[in-house]
CSV table of C-alpha atoms in Angstrom, one decimal:
chain,number,residue,atom,x,y,z
W,1,UNK,CA,-1.0,-2.4,-8.3
W,2,UNK,CA,1.3,0.6,-7.9
W,3,UNK,CA,4.6,-1.2,-8.5
W,4,UNK,CA,4.9,0.5,-11.9
W,5,UNK,CA,4.7,-2.1,-14.5
W,6,UNK,CA,6.3,-1.8,-18.0
W,7,UNK,CA,3.2,-0.2,-19.4
W,8,UNK,CA,2.0,1.7,-22.4
W,9,UNK,CA,1.2,5.2,-21.1
W,10,UNK,CA,-1.9,5.5,-23.3
W,11,UNK,CA,-3.4,2.5,-21.5
W,12,UNK,CA,-3.0,4.3,-18.2
W,13,UNK,CA,-4.8,7.3,-19.5
W,14,UNK,CA,-7.9,5.5,-20.8
W,15,UNK,CA,-8.1,2.6,-18.3
W,16,UNK,CA,-10.5,4.3,-15.8
W,17,UNK,CA,-13.0,5.4,-18.4
W,18,UNK,CA,-13.2,1.9,-20.1
W,19,UNK,CA,-13.7,0.1,-16.8
W,20,UNK,CA,-16.2,2.6,-15.5
W,21,UNK,CA,-18.4,2.1,-18.5
W,22,UNK,CA,-18.3,-1.6,-17.9
W,23,UNK,CA,-19.4,-1.2,-14.3
W,24,UNK,CA,-22.2,1.3,-15.0
W,25,UNK,CA,-25.4,0.5,-13.1
W,26,UNK,CA,-23.9,-1.3,-10.1
W,27,UNK,CA,-26.1,-1.0,-7.0
W,28,UNK,CA,-24.8,0.8,-3.9
W,29,UNK,CA,-25.0,-2.4,-1.9
W,30,UNK,CA,-25.7,-5.9,-3.1
W,31,UNK,CA,-25.2,-9.6,-2.6
W,32,UNK,CA,-25.6,-12.5,-5.0
W,33,UNK,CA,-27.9,-14.3,-2.6
W,34,UNK,CA,-25.5,-17.3,-2.0
W,35,UNK,CA,-22.2,-15.6,-1.1
W,36,UNK,CA,-21.3,-15.0,2.6
W,37,UNK,CA,-20.3,-11.4,1.6
W,38,UNK,CA,-22.3,-8.2,1.1
W,39,UNK,CA,-20.7,-5.5,-1.0
W,40,UNK,CA,-21.2,-1.9,-0.2
W,41,UNK,CA,-19.9,1.0,-2.3
W,42,UNK,CA,-18.4,3.8,-0.2
W,43,UNK,CA,-17.8,6.0,-3.2
W,44,UNK,CA,-18.6,5.7,-7.0
W,45,UNK,CA,-17.2,8.9,-8.5
W,46,UNK,CA,-13.6,9.2,-7.1
W,47,UNK,CA,-11.1,10.1,-9.8
W,48,UNK,CA,-8.5,7.4,-10.0
W,49,UNK,CA,-8.7,5.9,-6.4
W,50,UNK,CA,-5.4,4.3,-5.6
W,51,UNK,CA,-4.7,3.1,-2.0
W,52,UNK,CA,-6.8,2.9,1.1
W,53,UNK,CA,-5.5,2.5,4.7
W,54,UNK,CA,-7.5,1.9,7.8
W,55,UNK,CA,-7.1,3.3,11.3
W,56,UNK,CA,-8.7,5.3,14.1
W,57,UNK,CA,-8.0,9.0,13.4
W,58,UNK,CA,-10.8,10.6,15.2
W,59,UNK,CA,-10.7,8.7,18.5
W,60,UNK,CA,-14.1,7.1,18.4
W,61,UNK,CA,-12.8,3.5,18.6
W,62,UNK,CA,-14.0,2.8,15.0
W,63,UNK,CA,-11.6,2.7,12.1
W,64,UNK,CA,-11.7,5.4,9.4
W,65,UNK,CA,-10.7,4.9,5.8
W,66,UNK,CA,-7.9,7.0,4.4
W,67,UNK,CA,-8.0,6.8,0.7
W,68,UNK,CA,-5.8,8.3,-2.0
W,69,UNK,CA,-6.8,9.4,-5.5
W,70,UNK,CA,-4.3,9.7,-8.3
W,71,UNK,CA,-6.5,12.3,-10.1
W,72,UNK,CA,-6.8,12.9,-13.8
W,73,UNK,CA,-4.4,11.7,-16.4
W,74,UNK,CA,-4.2,13.9,-19.5
W,75,UNK,CA,-2.4,13.1,-22.8
W,76,UNK,CA,0.5,15.3,-23.9
W,77,UNK,CA,1.7,13.7,-27.1
W,78,UNK,CA,2.3,10.0,-26.5
W,79,UNK,CA,2.7,10.5,-22.7
W,80,UNK,CA,0.2,10.4,-19.9
W,81,UNK,CA,0.6,13.4,-17.7
W,82,UNK,CA,-0.8,13.2,-14.2
W,83,UNK,CA,-2.4,16.1,-12.5
W,84,UNK,CA,-2.1,16.5,-8.6
W,85,UNK,CA,-4.0,14.0,-6.6
W,86,UNK,CA,-5.9,14.0,-3.3
W,87,UNK,CA,-6.2,12.2,0.1
W,88,UNK,CA,-9.6,11.8,1.9
W,89,UNK,CA,-10.7,10.6,5.3
W,90,UNK,CA,-13.9,8.6,5.3
W,91,UNK,CA,-15.6,8.5,8.7
W,92,UNK,CA,-18.4,6.1,9.5
W,93,UNK,CA,-21.6,8.2,10.0
W,94,UNK,CA,-23.7,5.3,11.4
W,95,UNK,CA,-24.3,4.4,15.0
W,96,UNK,CA,-21.2,4.1,17.0
W,97,UNK,CA,-21.4,0.3,17.1
W,98,UNK,CA,-23.2,-2.1,14.8
W,99,UNK,CA,-24.3,0.7,12.6
W,100,UNK,CA,-23.3,-0.8,9.2
W,101,UNK,CA,-20.9,0.5,6.6
W,102,UNK,CA,-23.2,2.2,4.2
W,103,UNK,CA,-23.0,5.8,5.4
W,104,UNK,CA,-19.7,7.9,5.4
W,105,UNK,CA,-18.7,11.5,5.8
W,106,UNK,CA,-15.6,12.8,4.2
W,107,UNK,CA,-12.8,15.1,5.2
W,108,UNK,CA,-10.2,16.3,2.8
W,109,UNK,CA,-6.6,16.1,3.9
W,110,UNK,CA,-4.7,16.6,0.6
W,111,UNK,CA,-6.3,18.6,-2.2
W,112,UNK,CA,-5.1,19.0,-5.8
W,113,UNK,CA,-4.0,22.5,-4.9
W,114,UNK,CA,-1.4,21.0,-2.6
W,115,UNK,CA,0.4,19.7,-5.7
W,116,UNK,CA,1.0,16.1,-4.5
W,117,UNK,CA,1.5,13.9,-7.6
W,118,UNK,CA,0.3,10.3,-7.5
W,119,UNK,CA,-0.3,9.9,-3.7
W,120,UNK,CA,0.2,6.2,-2.9
W,121,UNK,CA,0.0,4.1,0.2
W,122,UNK,CA,-0.7,6.2,3.3
W,123,UNK,CA,1.0,5.2,6.6
W,124,UNK,CA,-1.1,6.0,9.7
W,125,UNK,CA,1.0,6.8,12.8
W,126,UNK,CA,1.5,9.3,15.6
W,127,UNK,CA,4.5,11.0,14.0
W,128,UNK,CA,4.9,13.9,16.5
W,129,UNK,CA,4.0,11.7,19.5
W,130,UNK,CA,1.1,13.9,20.7
W,131,UNK,CA,-1.3,11.1,21.1
W,132,UNK,CA,-3.3,11.2,17.9
W,133,UNK,CA,-2.8,9.5,14.5
W,134,UNK,CA,-1.2,11.4,11.6
W,135,UNK,CA,-0.8,10.5,8.0
W,136,UNK,CA,2.6,10.0,6.3
W,137,UNK,CA,2.1,10.3,2.5
W,138,UNK,CA,4.5,8.9,-0.1
W,139,UNK,CA,4.0,10.2,-3.7
W,140,UNK,CA,5.4,10.5,-7.1
W,141,UNK,CA,4.9,9.5,-10.7
W,142,UNK,CA,7.3,6.7,-11.8
W,143,UNK,CA,7.7,8.1,-15.3
W,144,UNK,CA,8.4,11.7,-14.2
W,145,UNK,CA,12.2,11.5,-14.7
W,146,UNK,CA,11.9,10.3,-18.3
W,147,UNK,CA,9.5,13.2,-18.9
W,148,UNK,CA,11.9,15.8,-17.4
W,149,UNK,CA,10.1,16.3,-14.1
W,150,UNK,CA,11.1,15.9,-10.4
W,151,UNK,CA,7.8,15.9,-8.4
W,152,UNK,CA,8.3,13.0,-6.0
W,153,UNK,CA,7.6,13.7,-2.3
W,154,UNK,CA,7.3,12.4,1.2
W,155,UNK,CA,5.0,14.5,3.4
W,156,UNK,CA,3.3,14.0,6.7
W,157,UNK,CA,0.0,15.6,7.7
W,158,UNK,CA,-0.5,16.5,11.3
W,159,UNK,CA,-3.9,15.6,12.8
W,160,UNK,CA,-5.6,18.5,14.6
W,161,UNK,CA,-9.1,17.0,14.5
W,162,UNK,CA,-9.1,16.2,18.2
W,163,UNK,CA,-6.9,18.6,20.2
W,164,UNK,CA,-4.5,16.6,22.4
W,165,UNK,CA,-1.4,18.7,23.0
W,166,UNK,CA,-1.3,21.7,25.3
W,167,UNK,CA,-0.4,23.8,22.3
W,168,UNK,CA,-3.5,22.8,20.4
W,169,UNK,CA,-5.8,23.2,23.4
W,170,UNK,CA,-4.5,26.7,24.1
W,171,UNK,CA,-4.8,27.7,20.4
W,172,UNK,CA,-8.5,26.6,20.4
W,173,UNK,CA,-9.1,28.5,23.7
W,174,UNK,CA,-8.2,31.7,22.0
W,175,UNK,CA,-10.9,31.4,19.3
W,176,UNK,CA,-13.7,32.8,21.5
W,177,UNK,CA,-11.5,35.7,22.5
W,178,UNK,CA,-10.6,36.7,19.0
W,179,UNK,CA,-13.9,36.0,17.2
W,180,UNK,CA,-16.5,38.8,16.9
W,181,UNK,CA,-19.2,36.6,15.4
W,182,UNK,CA,-20.4,33.0,15.5
W,183,UNK,CA,-19.3,32.5,11.9
W,184,UNK,CA,-15.8,33.8,12.8
W,185,UNK,CA,-15.7,31.5,15.8
W,186,UNK,CA,-16.6,28.5,13.6
W,187,UNK,CA,-14.0,29.5,11.0
W,188,UNK,CA,-11.3,29.9,13.7
W,189,UNK,CA,-12.0,26.4,15.1
W,190,UNK,CA,-12.2,24.8,11.7
W,191,UNK,CA,-8.8,26.3,10.7
W,192,UNK,CA,-7.1,25.0,13.9
W,193,UNK,CA,-8.7,21.5,13.4
W,194,UNK,CA,-7.4,21.2,9.9
W,195,UNK,CA,-4.7,18.9,8.7
W,196,UNK,CA,-1.3,20.6,8.8
W,197,UNK,CA,1.3,19.8,6.1
W,198,UNK,CA,4.9,19.0,6.9
W,199,UNK,CA,7.4,18.3,4.1
W,200,UNK,CA,10.0,15.6,4.5
W,201,UNK,CA,11.2,15.7,0.9
W,202,UNK,CA,9.7,17.4,-2.2
W,203,UNK,CA,10.8,18.0,-5.7
W,204,UNK,CA,12.5,14.6,-5.8
W,205,UNK,CA,13.2,12.6,-9.0
W,206,UNK,CA,12.1,9.5,-7.1
W,207,UNK,CA,8.6,8.2,-6.9
W,208,UNK,CA,7.7,6.8,-3.5
W,209,UNK,CA,5.0,4.1,-3.1
W,210,UNK,CA,5.2,2.8,0.4
W,211,UNK,CA,7.2,3.1,3.6
W,212,UNK,CA,8.0,1.7,7.0
W,213,UNK,CA,7.8,4.1,10.0
W,214,UNK,CA,9.9,2.3,12.6
W,215,UNK,CA,12.8,3.0,15.1
W,216,UNK,CA,15.4,1.6,12.6
W,217,UNK,CA,18.6,2.7,14.3
W,218,UNK,CA,17.6,2.0,17.9
W,219,UNK,CA,17.7,5.5,19.3
W,220,UNK,CA,14.1,5.5,20.6
W,221,UNK,CA,12.8,7.7,17.7
W,222,UNK,CA,11.0,6.4,14.7
W,223,UNK,CA,12.5,6.7,11.2
W,224,UNK,CA,11.4,6.1,7.7
W,225,UNK,CA,12.6,3.3,5.5
W,226,UNK,CA,11.4,3.4,1.9
W,227,UNK,CA,12.4,2.8,-1.7
W,228,UNK,CA,12.5,5.5,-4.4
W,229,UNK,CA,12.0,4.5,-8.0
W,230,UNK,CA,12.6,6.3,-11.3
W,231,UNK,CA,11.6,5.3,-14.8
W,232,UNK,CA,13.0,6.6,-18.0
W,233,UNK,CA,12.2,5.0,-21.4
W,234,UNK,CA,8.9,3.0,-21.1
W,235,UNK,CA,10.1,0.3,-23.6
W,236,UNK,CA,13.3,-0.4,-21.7
W,237,UNK,CA,13.5,-2.8,-18.8
W,238,UNK,CA,17.1,-2.0,-17.9
W,239,UNK,CA,17.2,1.8,-17.3
W,240,UNK,CA,15.2,2.1,-14.1
W,241,UNK,CA,16.8,3.5,-11.0
W,242,UNK,CA,16.0,2.1,-7.5
W,243,UNK,CA,17.3,3.4,-4.2
W,244,UNK,CA,16.6,1.8,-0.7
W,245,UNK,CA,16.6,4.9,1.6
W,246,UNK,CA,16.7,5.7,5.3
W,247,UNK,CA,15.4,8.9,6.7
W,248,UNK,CA,16.5,9.4,10.3
W,249,UNK,CA,13.7,10.8,12.5
W,250,UNK,CA,14.1,13.2,15.5
W,251,UNK,CA,10.9,12.0,17.3
W,252,UNK,CA,9.2,15.4,16.8
W,253,UNK,CA,8.2,15.1,13.1
W,254,UNK,CA,11.5,16.1,11.6
W,255,UNK,CA,13.6,13.9,9.4
W,256,UNK,CA,17.2,14.1,8.1
W,257,UNK,CA,18.2,13.9,4.5
W,258,UNK,CA,17.9,10.4,3.0
W,259,UNK,CA,20.8,7.9,3.2
W,260,UNK,CA,21.0,5.4,0.4
W,261,UNK,CA,21.4,1.9,1.8
W,262,UNK,CA,21.3,0.0,-1.5
W,263,UNK,CA,20.5,0.3,-5.1
W,264,UNK,CA,18.1,-2.7,-5.1
W,265,UNK,CA,14.8,-3.6,-3.6
W,266,UNK,CA,11.2,-2.9,-4.4
W,267,UNK,CA,8.5,-0.3,-3.6
W,268,UNK,CA,7.2,-2.0,-0.4
W,269,UNK,CA,10.1,-2.9,1.9
W,270,UNK,CA,9.5,-4.7,5.1
W,271,UNK,CA,11.6,-3.9,8.2
W,272,UNK,CA,11.9,-7.0,10.4
W,273,UNK,CA,14.5,-9.2,12.2
W,274,UNK,CA,14.8,-11.6,9.4
W,275,UNK,CA,17.7,-13.7,10.8
W,276,UNK,CA,16.6,-13.6,14.5
W,277,UNK,CA,19.8,-12.0,15.7
W,278,UNK,CA,18.2,-9.1,17.5
W,279,UNK,CA,18.6,-6.3,15.1
W,280,UNK,CA,16.4,-5.0,12.2
W,281,UNK,CA,16.9,-6.1,8.6
W,282,UNK,CA,14.9,-5.3,5.5
W,283,UNK,CA,13.1,-7.7,3.2
W,284,UNK,CA,11.8,-6.8,-0.2
W,285,UNK,CA,10.1,-8.0,-3.4
W,286,UNK,CA,11.8,-6.8,-6.6
W,287,UNK,CA,10.1,-5.9,-9.8
W,288,UNK,CA,12.6,-3.9,-11.8
W,289,UNK,CA,15.5,-5.9,-13.4
W,290,UNK,CA,13.7,-9.2,-12.8
W,291,UNK,CA,13.4,-11.4,-15.9
W,292,UNK,CA,9.9,-12.7,-16.6
W,293,UNK,CA,11.5,-15.8,-18.1
W,294,UNK,CA,11.9,-18.4,-15.4
W,295,UNK,CA,13.0,-21.5,-17.4
W,296,UNK,CA,16.7,-22.0,-18.2
W,297,UNK,CA,19.7,-20.4,-16.5
W,298,UNK,CA,19.0,-17.7,-14.0
W,299,UNK,CA,19.1,-14.2,-15.4
W,300,UNK,CA,18.5,-10.7,-14.0
W,301,UNK,CA,17.7,-9.9,-10.4
W,302,UNK,CA,16.1,-12.2,-7.8
W,303,UNK,CA,12.3,-12.0,-7.2
W,304,UNK,CA,12.7,-11.6,-3.4
W,305,UNK,CA,15.7,-10.4,-1.4
W,306,UNK,CA,16.6,-9.4,2.1
W,307,UNK,CA,19.3,-7.0,3.4
W,308,UNK,CA,21.1,-8.3,6.5
W,309,UNK,CA,22.3,-5.8,9.1
W,310,UNK,CA,26.0,-6.6,9.3
W,311,UNK,CA,27.0,-3.3,11.0
W,312,UNK,CA,25.6,-1.2,13.8
W,313,UNK,CA,24.3,2.3,14.2
W,314,UNK,CA,26.9,3.7,16.6
W,315,UNK,CA,28.3,5.8,13.8
W,316,UNK,CA,25.1,6.1,11.9
W,317,UNK,CA,23.7,3.8,9.3
W,318,UNK,CA,25.0,3.5,5.7
W,319,UNK,CA,25.2,1.1,2.8
W,320,UNK,CA,28.2,-0.6,4.4
W,321,UNK,CA,26.0,-1.8,7.3
W,322,UNK,CA,23.9,-4.0,5.0
W,323,UNK,CA,24.5,-7.1,2.8
W,324,UNK,CA,21.9,-8.3,0.3
W,325,UNK,CA,20.9,-11.9,0.1
W,326,UNK,CA,18.6,-13.6,-2.4
W,327,UNK,CA,15.5,-15.2,-0.9
W,328,UNK,CA,14.4,-16.8,-4.2
W,329,UNK,CA,14.4,-16.3,-7.9
W,330,UNK,CA,12.2,-17.9,-10.5
W,331,UNK,CA,8.9,-16.2,-9.5
W,332,UNK,CA,9.3,-13.4,-12.1
W,333,UNK,CA,8.8,-9.7,-11.4
W,334,UNK,CA,7.3,-9.4,-7.9
W,335,UNK,CA,5.0,-7.1,-6.0
W,336,UNK,CA,5.4,-7.5,-2.2
W,337,UNK,CA,6.7,-9.6,0.6
W,338,UNK,CA,5.0,-9.9,4.1
W,339,UNK,CA,5.9,-11.2,7.5
W,340,UNK,CA,2.7,-12.9,8.6
W,341,UNK,CA,2.5,-13.3,12.4
W,342,UNK,CA,1.4,-16.7,13.6
W,343,UNK,CA,0.0,-17.4,10.1
W,344,UNK,CA,-0.9,-21.1,10.7
W,345,UNK,CA,-2.0,-20.6,14.3
W,346,UNK,CA,1.0,-22.5,15.7
W,347,UNK,CA,2.9,-19.6,17.1
W,348,UNK,CA,5.4,-19.4,14.1
W,349,UNK,CA,5.7,-16.3,12.0
W,350,UNK,CA,6.0,-17.0,8.3
W,351,UNK,CA,6.8,-15.1,5.1
W,352,UNK,CA,4.4,-14.7,2.2
W,353,UNK,CA,5.5,-13.4,-1.2
W,354,UNK,CA,3.4,-12.0,-4.1
W,355,UNK,CA,4.6,-11.8,-7.6
W,356,UNK,CA,3.4,-9.6,-10.4
W,357,UNK,CA,3.3,-11.2,-13.8
W,358,UNK,CA,1.2,-11.6,-16.9
W,359,UNK,CA,0.9,-14.6,-19.2
W,360,UNK,CA,-1.1,-12.9,-21.9
W,361,UNK,CA,0.9,-9.7,-22.7
W,362,UNK,CA,3.3,-9.5,-25.6
W,363,UNK,CA,6.8,-10.9,-24.9
W,364,UNK,CA,8.3,-14.2,-24.1
W,365,UNK,CA,6.0,-17.3,-24.7
W,366,UNK,CA,3.7,-18.0,-21.7
W,367,UNK,CA,5.4,-21.4,-21.1
W,368,UNK,CA,8.6,-19.6,-20.2
W,369,UNK,CA,7.1,-17.2,-17.7
W,370,UNK,CA,6.2,-17.4,-14.0
W,371,UNK,CA,2.5,-17.8,-13.3
W,372,UNK,CA,0.8,-15.1,-11.2
W,373,UNK,CA,0.6,-16.4,-7.6
W,374,UNK,CA,1.0,-16.0,-3.9
W,375,UNK,CA,3.8,-18.0,-2.3
W,376,UNK,CA,4.9,-19.3,1.1
W,377,UNK,CA,8.6,-18.4,1.5
W,378,UNK,CA,10.3,-20.6,4.1
W,379,UNK,CA,13.9,-19.9,5.3
W,380,UNK,CA,16.1,-22.8,6.2
W,381,UNK,CA,18.5,-23.0,9.2
W,382,UNK,CA,20.7,-20.4,7.5
W,383,UNK,CA,18.4,-17.7,6.0
W,384,UNK,CA,21.4,-16.4,3.9
W,385,UNK,CA,20.9,-19.4,1.6
W,386,UNK,CA,17.9,-19.7,-0.7
W,387,UNK,CA,14.5,-20.2,0.9
W,388,UNK,CA,12.0,-22.9,0.0
W,389,UNK,CA,9.2,-21.5,-2.2
W,390,UNK,CA,5.7,-23.1,-2.7
W,391,UNK,CA,2.3,-21.7,-3.7
W,392,UNK,CA,0.3,-20.7,-0.6
W,393,UNK,CA,-3.1,-22.0,-1.9
W,394,UNK,CA,-3.5,-25.8,-1.8
W,395,UNK,CA,-6.6,-25.4,-4.0
W,396,UNK,CA,-8.4,-22.9,-6.3
W,397,UNK,CA,-12.1,-22.6,-6.7
W,398,UNK,CA,-13.3,-23.1,-10.3
W,399,UNK,CA,-12.9,-19.8,-12.1
W,400,UNK,CA,-10.9,-18.2,-9.3
W,401,UNK,CA,-7.5,-18.5,-10.8
W,402,UNK,CA,-5.4,-15.4,-11.5
W,403,UNK,CA,-6.4,-14.6,-15.1
W,404,UNK,CA,-4.1,-12.9,-17.5
W,405,UNK,CA,-4.9,-9.6,-19.3
W,406,UNK,CA,-4.1,-8.7,-22.9
W,407,UNK,CA,-3.8,-5.0,-22.0
W,408,UNK,CA,-0.3,-3.6,-22.0
W,409,UNK,CA,1.3,-3.2,-18.6
W,410,UNK,CA,-1.3,-5.3,-16.7
W,411,UNK,CA,0.0,-7.9,-14.3
W,412,UNK,CA,-1.3,-9.9,-11.3
W,413,UNK,CA,-1.6,-10.3,-8.4
W,414,UNK,CA,-1.3,-7.1,-6.3
W,415,UNK,CA,-2.1,-5.7,-2.8
W,416,UNK,CA,-2.5,-8.3,-0.1
W,417,UNK,CA,-3.9,-8.1,3.4
W,418,UNK,CA,-4.0,-10.5,6.4
W,419,UNK,CA,-6.8,-11.1,8.9
W,420,UNK,CA,-9.6,-13.3,10.1
W,421,UNK,CA,-12.1,-12.7,7.2
W,422,UNK,CA,-14.7,-15.4,8.0
W,423,UNK,CA,-14.6,-15.2,11.8
W,424,UNK,CA,-13.4,-18.7,12.5
W,425,UNK,CA,-10.3,-17.6,14.5
W,426,UNK,CA,-7.5,-18.1,11.9
W,427,UNK,CA,-5.8,-15.8,9.4
W,428,UNK,CA,-7.0,-15.5,5.9
W,429,UNK,CA,-5.8,-13.2,3.0
W,430,UNK,CA,-7.5,-10.6,0.9
W,431,UNK,CA,-5.7,-10.2,-2.5
W,432,UNK,CA,-6.2,-7.7,-5.3
W,433,UNK,CA,-6.0,-9.3,-8.7
W,434,UNK,CA,-4.7,-6.0,-10.0
W,435,UNK,CA,-4.2,-6.6,-13.7
W,436,UNK,CA,-6.5,-9.6,-13.3
W,437,UNK,CA,-9.4,-7.1,-12.8
W,438,UNK,CA,-11.0,-9.1,-10.0
W,439,UNK,CA,-10.6,-9.5,-6.2
W,440,UNK,CA,-9.8,-12.6,-4.2
W,441,UNK,CA,-9.6,-14.1,-0.8
W,442,UNK,CA,-7.6,-17.0,0.5
W,443,UNK,CA,-9.6,-18.9,3.1
W,444,UNK,CA,-7.6,-20.9,5.7
W,445,UNK,CA,-9.7,-24.0,5.8
W,446,UNK,CA,-7.4,-25.9,8.2
W,447,UNK,CA,-4.1,-25.0,9.8
W,448,UNK,CA,-1.8,-24.1,6.9
W,449,UNK,CA,-4.2,-25.0,4.2
W,450,UNK,CA,-5.6,-22.3,2.0
W,451,UNK,CA,-8.3,-22.2,-0.7
W,452,UNK,CA,-8.2,-19.4,-3.3
W,453,UNK,CA,-11.7,-17.9,-3.9
W,454,UNK,CA,-13.2,-15.0,-5.7
W,455,UNK,CA,-14.9,-12.1,-3.9
W,456,UNK,CA,-18.4,-11.8,-5.4
W,457,UNK,CA,-19.3,-8.8,-7.6
W,458,UNK,CA,-15.7,-7.9,-8.1
W,459,UNK,CA,-15.4,-8.2,-11.9
W,460,UNK,CA,-13.9,-5.1,-13.3
W,461,UNK,CA,-12.1,-4.1,-10.0
W,462,UNK,CA,-8.7,-3.7,-11.7
W,463,UNK,CA,-5.6,-2.1,-10.2
W,464,UNK,CA,-7.2,-2.2,-6.8
W,465,UNK,CA,-5.5,-1.0,-3.7
W,466,UNK,CA,-6.5,-1.5,-0.1
W,467,UNK,CA,-6.9,-5.2,0.7
W,468,UNK,CA,-7.5,-4.0,4.3
W,469,UNK,CA,-9.3,-6.3,6.7
W,470,UNK,CA,-11.0,-4.7,9.8
W,471,UNK,CA,-14.3,-4.7,11.7
W,472,UNK,CA,-15.3,-1.2,10.4
W,473,UNK,CA,-18.5,-0.9,12.4
W,474,UNK,CA,-17.6,-3.0,15.5
W,475,UNK,CA,-20.4,-5.5,14.8
W,476,UNK,CA,-18.1,-8.5,15.4
W,477,UNK,CA,-17.5,-9.5,11.8
W,478,UNK,CA,-14.8,-8.5,9.3
W,479,UNK,CA,-15.0,-6.1,6.4
W,480,UNK,CA,-12.6,-5.9,3.5
W,481,UNK,CA,-11.8,-2.6,1.8
W,482,UNK,CA,-10.6,-2.2,-1.8
W,483,UNK,CA,-10.3,0.9,-3.9
W,484,UNK,CA,-10.1,0.5,-7.7
W,485,UNK,CA,-8.3,2.8,-10.0
W,486,UNK,CA,-10.0,1.2,-13.0
W,487,UNK,CA,-13.6,1.9,-12.1
W,488,UNK,CA,-13.3,5.0,-9.8
W,489,UNK,CA,-14.9,3.1,-6.9
W,490,UNK,CA,-14.2,2.4,-3.2
W,491,UNK,CA,-15.9,-0.7,-1.9
W,492,UNK,CA,-16.4,-2.8,1.2
W,493,UNK,CA,-17.0,-6.6,1.3
W,494,UNK,CA,-18.6,-7.5,4.6
W,495,UNK,CA,-18.6,-11.1,5.7
W,496,UNK,CA,-22.0,-12.2,6.8
W,497,UNK,CA,-21.8,-15.4,8.9
């Protein structure tokens, strides 16, 4: 969804209103009577919901939802101008276990007054190593540079909800001593239990969409690996700037200035030991610079690439320590790549790639373009040579194909999550259609055999983030979370065996 497509900015501005009108009257919770899923709406009036992550932030053993909202887009001449967005924690208000997913309380983490533009995929992690889960928030509007702005940012928000460190406990203990009234006491406690902002980088020309929080240089402290992107002229496909960046962490929540490792990659890099030599490499899908035309001689950038660690970190990491290799080309502009642990249940980790294309938009004839799809990417004996590529799904239910969209800038598919959706013990996939304006799941019907299916009541759920699979109420069955920019809704699809 958020890999910025080559879009008409007016379409961005009016998309949410059009889709919201189409979805008017949807019930808060519903099922079609035959589907093994029940849909529950968590929120119906969010302004531009973007990404949703899942994790236990309050320490009650149940996952919370952390959802970002892009906020309002207003027109200034021919350009869509974004206002600051927000980040909200949704906490299950039902019984501690088996209480359903239809009741949620909200806590604001990032508000428009914080000035965060286009907050994208939150990463949930214990940044300061005090025992609780914090939020690392990438942000930025891809077209800012072309509009003369530099508002990209990486921030992290310290969780004070449940005091864990000695410093937090001592600070709370002072509240009764310094408060003259009950109201003052409550205010003191509320302020200390608020989310505290820490800036990693602000005022950047780069837009950040996703990141990896990992000990990348092997010093025992976690770092950030991410990709910054800049767009200039919307009609040009060759003027975009991409930078694969490394932010060295100090283990206490501080990060050094970014080091550029490459000028390629895509918005959702994956840190992993790709070649099995014991050190960490980076794999990435690429959107910018990739030709949509897949017939004829190769042109442009590869759809999927990886960056081999050829140096070490003894003198610090730099671009000279990495060498890029093509995984595959011919899948067109692409959205993401994933390392799927034990995907087939045979103990072997495999790679899954997701492209991001559209057969119906203006441009080259459809016969020349890559079809929207999810792929199995298989390295050979030498992963530095091209990998084998095949569609992941062996079959597609009638009507469950990735449909095209005639709207400018819309492409499919998008965000993808992995987990046991149907409770049969193997790994399935949840997939946002993104520009296809529907939601999908890939059921693993036998080891390594997947069937592509539609999630019920997902028509109109365009540009949907999330795709998170988790047992949100600890009732023993899986839930899938999606948040749709197009219809201002956050929804949960619960599997009902």
